[in-house]
mmCIF file of C-alpha atoms and ligand atoms in Angstrom:
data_model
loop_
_atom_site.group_PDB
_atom_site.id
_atom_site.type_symbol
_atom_site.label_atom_id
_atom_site.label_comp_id
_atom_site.label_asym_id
_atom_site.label_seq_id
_atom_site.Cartn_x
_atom_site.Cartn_y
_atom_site.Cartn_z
ATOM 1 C CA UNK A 1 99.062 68.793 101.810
ATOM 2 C CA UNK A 2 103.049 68.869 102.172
ATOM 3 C CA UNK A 3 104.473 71.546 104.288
ATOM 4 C CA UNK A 4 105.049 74.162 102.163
ATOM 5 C CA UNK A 5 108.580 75.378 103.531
ATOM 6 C CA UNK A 6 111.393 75.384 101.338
ATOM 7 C CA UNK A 7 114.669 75.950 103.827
ATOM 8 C CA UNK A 8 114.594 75.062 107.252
ATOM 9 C CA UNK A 9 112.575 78.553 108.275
ATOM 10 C CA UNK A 10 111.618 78.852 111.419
ATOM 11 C CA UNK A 11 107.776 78.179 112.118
ATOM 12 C CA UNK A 12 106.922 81.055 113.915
ATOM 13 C CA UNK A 13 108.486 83.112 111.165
ATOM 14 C CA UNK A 14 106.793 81.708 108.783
ATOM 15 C CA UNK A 15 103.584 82.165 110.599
ATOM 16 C CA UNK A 16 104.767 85.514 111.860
ATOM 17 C CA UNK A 17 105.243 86.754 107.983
ATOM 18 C CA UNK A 18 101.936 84.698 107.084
ATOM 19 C CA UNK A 19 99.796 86.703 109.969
ATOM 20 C CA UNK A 20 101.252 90.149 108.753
ATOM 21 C CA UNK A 21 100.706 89.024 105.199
ATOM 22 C CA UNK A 22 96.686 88.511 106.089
ATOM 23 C CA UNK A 23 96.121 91.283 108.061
ATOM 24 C CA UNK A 24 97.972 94.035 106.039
ATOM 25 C CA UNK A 25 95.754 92.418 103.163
ATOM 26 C CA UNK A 26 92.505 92.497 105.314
ATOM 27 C CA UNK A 27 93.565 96.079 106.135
ATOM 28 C CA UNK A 28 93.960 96.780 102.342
ATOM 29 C CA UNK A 29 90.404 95.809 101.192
ATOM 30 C CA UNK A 30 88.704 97.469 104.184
ATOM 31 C CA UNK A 31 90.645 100.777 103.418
ATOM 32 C CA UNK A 32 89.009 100.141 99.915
ATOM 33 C CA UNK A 33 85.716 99.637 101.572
ATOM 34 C CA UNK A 34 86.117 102.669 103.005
ATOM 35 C CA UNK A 35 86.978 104.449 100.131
ATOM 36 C CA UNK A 36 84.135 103.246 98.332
ATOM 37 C CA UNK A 37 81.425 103.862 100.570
ATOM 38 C CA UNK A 38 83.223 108.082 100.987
ATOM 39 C CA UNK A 39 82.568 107.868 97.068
ATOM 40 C CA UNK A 40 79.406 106.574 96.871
ATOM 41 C CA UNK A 41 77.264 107.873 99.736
ATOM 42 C CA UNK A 42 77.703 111.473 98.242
ATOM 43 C CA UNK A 43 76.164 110.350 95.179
ATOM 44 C CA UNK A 44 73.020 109.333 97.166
ATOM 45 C CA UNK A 45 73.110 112.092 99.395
ATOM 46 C CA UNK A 46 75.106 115.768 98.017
ATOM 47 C CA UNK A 47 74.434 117.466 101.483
ATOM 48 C CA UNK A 48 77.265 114.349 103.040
ATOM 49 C CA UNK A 49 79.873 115.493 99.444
ATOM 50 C CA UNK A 50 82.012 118.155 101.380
ATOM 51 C CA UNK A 51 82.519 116.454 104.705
ATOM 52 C CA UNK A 52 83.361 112.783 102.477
ATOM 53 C CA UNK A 53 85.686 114.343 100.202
ATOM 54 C CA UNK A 54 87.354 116.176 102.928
ATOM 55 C CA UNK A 55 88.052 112.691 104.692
ATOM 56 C CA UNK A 56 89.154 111.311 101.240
ATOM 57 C CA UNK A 57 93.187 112.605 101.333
ATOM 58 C CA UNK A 58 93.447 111.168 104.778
ATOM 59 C CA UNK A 59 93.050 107.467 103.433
ATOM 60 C CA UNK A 60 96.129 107.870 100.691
ATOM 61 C CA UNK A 61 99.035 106.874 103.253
ATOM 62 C CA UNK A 62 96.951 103.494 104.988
ATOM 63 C CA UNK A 63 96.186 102.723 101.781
ATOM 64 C CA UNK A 64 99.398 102.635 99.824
ATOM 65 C CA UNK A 65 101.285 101.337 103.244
ATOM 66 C CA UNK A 66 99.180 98.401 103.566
ATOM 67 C CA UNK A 67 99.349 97.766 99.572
ATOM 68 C CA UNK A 68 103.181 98.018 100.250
ATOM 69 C CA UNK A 69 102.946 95.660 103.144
ATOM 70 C CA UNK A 70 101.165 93.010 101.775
ATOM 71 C CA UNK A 71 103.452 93.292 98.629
ATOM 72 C CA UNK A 72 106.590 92.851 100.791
ATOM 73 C CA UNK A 73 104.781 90.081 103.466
ATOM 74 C CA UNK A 74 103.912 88.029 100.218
ATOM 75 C CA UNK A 75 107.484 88.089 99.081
ATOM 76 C CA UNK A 76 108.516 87.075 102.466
ATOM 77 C CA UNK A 77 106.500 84.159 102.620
ATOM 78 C CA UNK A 78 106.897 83.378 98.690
ATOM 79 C CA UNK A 79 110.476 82.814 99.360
ATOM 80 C CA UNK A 80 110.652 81.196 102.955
ATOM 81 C CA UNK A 81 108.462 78.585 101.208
ATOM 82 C CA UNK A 82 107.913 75.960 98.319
ATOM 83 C CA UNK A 83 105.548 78.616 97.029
ATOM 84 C CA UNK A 84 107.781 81.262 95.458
ATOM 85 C CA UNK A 85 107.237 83.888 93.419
ATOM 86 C CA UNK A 86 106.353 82.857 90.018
ATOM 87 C CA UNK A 87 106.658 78.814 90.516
ATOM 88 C CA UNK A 88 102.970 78.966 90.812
ATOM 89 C CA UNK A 89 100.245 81.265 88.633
ATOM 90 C CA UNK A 90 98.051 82.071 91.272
ATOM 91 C CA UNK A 91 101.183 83.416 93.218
ATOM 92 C CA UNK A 92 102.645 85.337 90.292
ATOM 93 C CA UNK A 93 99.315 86.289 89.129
ATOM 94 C CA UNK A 94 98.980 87.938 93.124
ATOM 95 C CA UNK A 95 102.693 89.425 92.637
ATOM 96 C CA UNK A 96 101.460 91.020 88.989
ATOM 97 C CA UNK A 97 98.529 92.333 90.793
ATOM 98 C CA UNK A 98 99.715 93.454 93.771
ATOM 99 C CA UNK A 99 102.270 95.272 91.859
ATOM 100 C CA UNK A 100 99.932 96.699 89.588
ATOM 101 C CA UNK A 101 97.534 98.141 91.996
ATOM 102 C CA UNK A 102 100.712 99.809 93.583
ATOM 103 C CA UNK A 103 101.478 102.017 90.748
ATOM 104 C CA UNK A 104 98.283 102.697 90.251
ATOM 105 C CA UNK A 105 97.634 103.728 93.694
ATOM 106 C CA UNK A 106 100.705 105.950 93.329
ATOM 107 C CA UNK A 107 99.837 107.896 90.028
ATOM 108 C CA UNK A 108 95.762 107.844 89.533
ATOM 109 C CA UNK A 109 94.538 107.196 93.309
ATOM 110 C CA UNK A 110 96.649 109.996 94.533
ATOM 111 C CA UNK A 111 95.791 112.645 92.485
ATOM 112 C CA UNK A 112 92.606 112.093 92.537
ATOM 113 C CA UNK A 113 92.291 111.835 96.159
ATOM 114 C CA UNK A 114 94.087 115.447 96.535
ATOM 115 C CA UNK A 115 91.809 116.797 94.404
ATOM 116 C CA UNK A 116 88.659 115.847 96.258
ATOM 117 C CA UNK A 117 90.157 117.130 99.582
ATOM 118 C CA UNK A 118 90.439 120.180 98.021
ATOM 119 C CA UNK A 119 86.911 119.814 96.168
ATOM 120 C CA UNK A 120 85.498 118.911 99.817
ATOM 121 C CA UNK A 121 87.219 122.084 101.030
ATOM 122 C CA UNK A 122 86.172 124.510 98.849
ATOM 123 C CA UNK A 123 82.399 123.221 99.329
ATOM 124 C CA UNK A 124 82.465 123.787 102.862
ATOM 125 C CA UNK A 125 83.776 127.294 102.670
ATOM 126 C CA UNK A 126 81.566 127.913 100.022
ATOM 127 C CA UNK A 127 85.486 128.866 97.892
ATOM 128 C CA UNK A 128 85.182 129.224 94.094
ATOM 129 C CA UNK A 129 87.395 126.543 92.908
ATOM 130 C CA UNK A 130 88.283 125.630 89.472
ATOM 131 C CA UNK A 131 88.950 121.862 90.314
ATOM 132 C CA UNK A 132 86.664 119.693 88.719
ATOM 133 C CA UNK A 133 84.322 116.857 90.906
ATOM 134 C CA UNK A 134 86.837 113.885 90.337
ATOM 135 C CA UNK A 135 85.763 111.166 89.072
ATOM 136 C CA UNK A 136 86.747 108.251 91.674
ATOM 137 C CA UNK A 137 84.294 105.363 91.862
ATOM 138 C CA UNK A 138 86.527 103.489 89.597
ATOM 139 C CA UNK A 139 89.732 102.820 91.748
ATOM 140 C CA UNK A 140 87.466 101.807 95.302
ATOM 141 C CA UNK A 141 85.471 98.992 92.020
ATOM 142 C CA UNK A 142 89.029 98.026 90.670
ATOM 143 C CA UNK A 143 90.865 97.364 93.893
ATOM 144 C CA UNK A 144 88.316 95.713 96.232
ATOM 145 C CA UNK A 145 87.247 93.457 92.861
ATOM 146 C CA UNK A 146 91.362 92.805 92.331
ATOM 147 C CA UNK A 147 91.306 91.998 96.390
ATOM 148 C CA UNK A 148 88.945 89.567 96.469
ATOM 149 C CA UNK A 149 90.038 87.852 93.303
ATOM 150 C CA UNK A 150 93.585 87.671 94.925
ATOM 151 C CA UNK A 151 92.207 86.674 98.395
ATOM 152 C CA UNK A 152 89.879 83.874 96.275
ATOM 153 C CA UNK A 153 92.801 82.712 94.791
ATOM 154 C CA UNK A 154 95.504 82.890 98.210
ATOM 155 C CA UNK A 155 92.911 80.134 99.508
ATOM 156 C CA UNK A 156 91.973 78.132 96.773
ATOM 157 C CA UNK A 157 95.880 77.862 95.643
ATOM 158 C CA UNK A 158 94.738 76.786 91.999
ATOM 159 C CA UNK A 159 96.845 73.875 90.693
ATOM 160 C CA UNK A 160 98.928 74.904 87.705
ATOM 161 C CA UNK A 161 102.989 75.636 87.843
ATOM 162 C CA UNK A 162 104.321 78.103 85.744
ATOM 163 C CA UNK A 163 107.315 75.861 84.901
ATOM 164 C CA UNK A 164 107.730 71.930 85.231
ATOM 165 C CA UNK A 165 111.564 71.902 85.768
ATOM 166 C CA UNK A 166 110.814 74.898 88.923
HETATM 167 C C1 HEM B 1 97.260 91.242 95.915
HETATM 168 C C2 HEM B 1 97.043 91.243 97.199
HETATM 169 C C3 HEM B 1 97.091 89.965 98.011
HETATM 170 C C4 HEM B 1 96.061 89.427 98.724
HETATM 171 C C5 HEM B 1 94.639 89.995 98.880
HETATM 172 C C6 HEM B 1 96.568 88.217 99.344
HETATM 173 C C7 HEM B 1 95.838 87.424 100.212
HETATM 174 C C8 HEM B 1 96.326 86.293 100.835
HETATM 175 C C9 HEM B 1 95.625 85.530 101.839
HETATM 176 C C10 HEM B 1 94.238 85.859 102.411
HETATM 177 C C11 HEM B 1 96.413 84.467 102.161
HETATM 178 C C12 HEM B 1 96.116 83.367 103.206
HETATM 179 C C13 HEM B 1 95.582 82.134 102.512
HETATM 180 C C14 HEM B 1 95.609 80.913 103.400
HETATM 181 O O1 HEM B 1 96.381 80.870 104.377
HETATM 182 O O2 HEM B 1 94.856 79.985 103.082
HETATM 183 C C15 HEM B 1 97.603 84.542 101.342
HETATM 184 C C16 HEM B 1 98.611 83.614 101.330
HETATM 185 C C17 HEM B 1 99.717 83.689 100.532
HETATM 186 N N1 HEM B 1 100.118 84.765 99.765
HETATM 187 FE FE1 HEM B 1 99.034 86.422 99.399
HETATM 188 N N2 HEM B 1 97.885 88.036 98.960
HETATM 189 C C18 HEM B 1 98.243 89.094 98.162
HETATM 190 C C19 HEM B 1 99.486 89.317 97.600
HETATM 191 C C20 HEM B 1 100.517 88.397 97.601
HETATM 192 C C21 HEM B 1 101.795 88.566 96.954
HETATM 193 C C22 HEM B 1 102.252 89.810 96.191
HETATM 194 C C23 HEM B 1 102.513 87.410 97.147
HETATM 195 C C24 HEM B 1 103.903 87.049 96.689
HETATM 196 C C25 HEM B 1 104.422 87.352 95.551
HETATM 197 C C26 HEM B 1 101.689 86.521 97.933
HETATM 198 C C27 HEM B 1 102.038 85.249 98.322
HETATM 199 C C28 HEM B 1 101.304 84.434 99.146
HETATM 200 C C29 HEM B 1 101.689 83.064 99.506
HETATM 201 C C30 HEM B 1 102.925 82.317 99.018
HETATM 202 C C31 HEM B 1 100.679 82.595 100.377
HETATM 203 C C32 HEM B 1 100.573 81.180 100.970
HETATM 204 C C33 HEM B 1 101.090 81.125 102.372
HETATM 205 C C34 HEM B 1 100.895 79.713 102.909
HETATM 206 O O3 HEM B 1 99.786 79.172 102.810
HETATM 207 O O4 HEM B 1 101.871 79.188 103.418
HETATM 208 N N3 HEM B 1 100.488 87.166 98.206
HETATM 209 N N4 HEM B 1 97.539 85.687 100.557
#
């Protein structure tokens, strides 16, 4: 395959930007992991639901900084390179999805998460609370599943531009 760079960038800037870009996304889906398995082991086992959802808040700020990193790493290497940003599907389809899971990090995940902190809480001090158990075992399904689409299609690079004349 041709080298992919489109100006004269520097190689180890490129592979600098590339080496953020795969660990801030590697970061990303095990934060998800993460998330999932807090979600889902109190559904197996109640007696584990206050100390999980207390730990649930404290995953809001990795989460949406390595979302935001990978976001800004992929634009960095998008346009240091023949790449881009929507000269190829796969890459604009990543850039739609990335974005995507952003804003939905910002208004679903975190209100959700804030009220299971303060579900967990009131479980452990045995608090009345009139919060209701939220329902999160959909964003930890949607985001790993996005993830590993995006990381599927980062390495397969699907042939396909989005415009002949790009
Ligand atoms: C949605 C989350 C994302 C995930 C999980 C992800 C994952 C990855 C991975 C694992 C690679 C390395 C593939 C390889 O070297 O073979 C990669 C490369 C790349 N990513 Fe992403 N990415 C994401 C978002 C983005 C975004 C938003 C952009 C830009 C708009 C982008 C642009 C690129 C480009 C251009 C490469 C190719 C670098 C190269 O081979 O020179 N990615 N991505």
């Amino acid at each position: 395959m041709r080298d992919p760079v489109r100006w004269p960038v520097p190689v180890a800037a490129r592979r600098s930007m590339l080496t953020l870009h795969v660990v801030s996304t590697a970061a990303w889906l095990g934060l998800d992991v993460a998330l999932g398995v807090l979600v889902f082991v109190p559904m197996a086992n109640p007696a584990l639901t206050a100390a999980c959802y207390q730990v649930l808040p404290l995953l809001f700020w990795p989460v949406l900084t390595a979302g935001l990193l990978a976001l800004l790493s992929g634009v960095g290497i998008g346009v240091m390179t023949r790449w881009g940003l929507v000269r190829h599907w796969w890459v604009a389809a990543k850039l739609v999805m990335n974005l995507l899971l952003l804003v939905l990090i910002a208004l679903l995940l975190h209100p959700a998460l804030t009220d299971a902190g303060e579900f967990g809480r009131a479980l452990a001090t045995g608090t009345p609370t009139t919060v209701e158990v939220p329902r999160i075992f959909m964003p930890p399904v949607v985001s790993t599943t996005v993830l590993l689409v995006a990381t599927v299609l980062s390495v397969w690079k699907p042939k396909g531009r989005v415009s002949r004349r790009r």
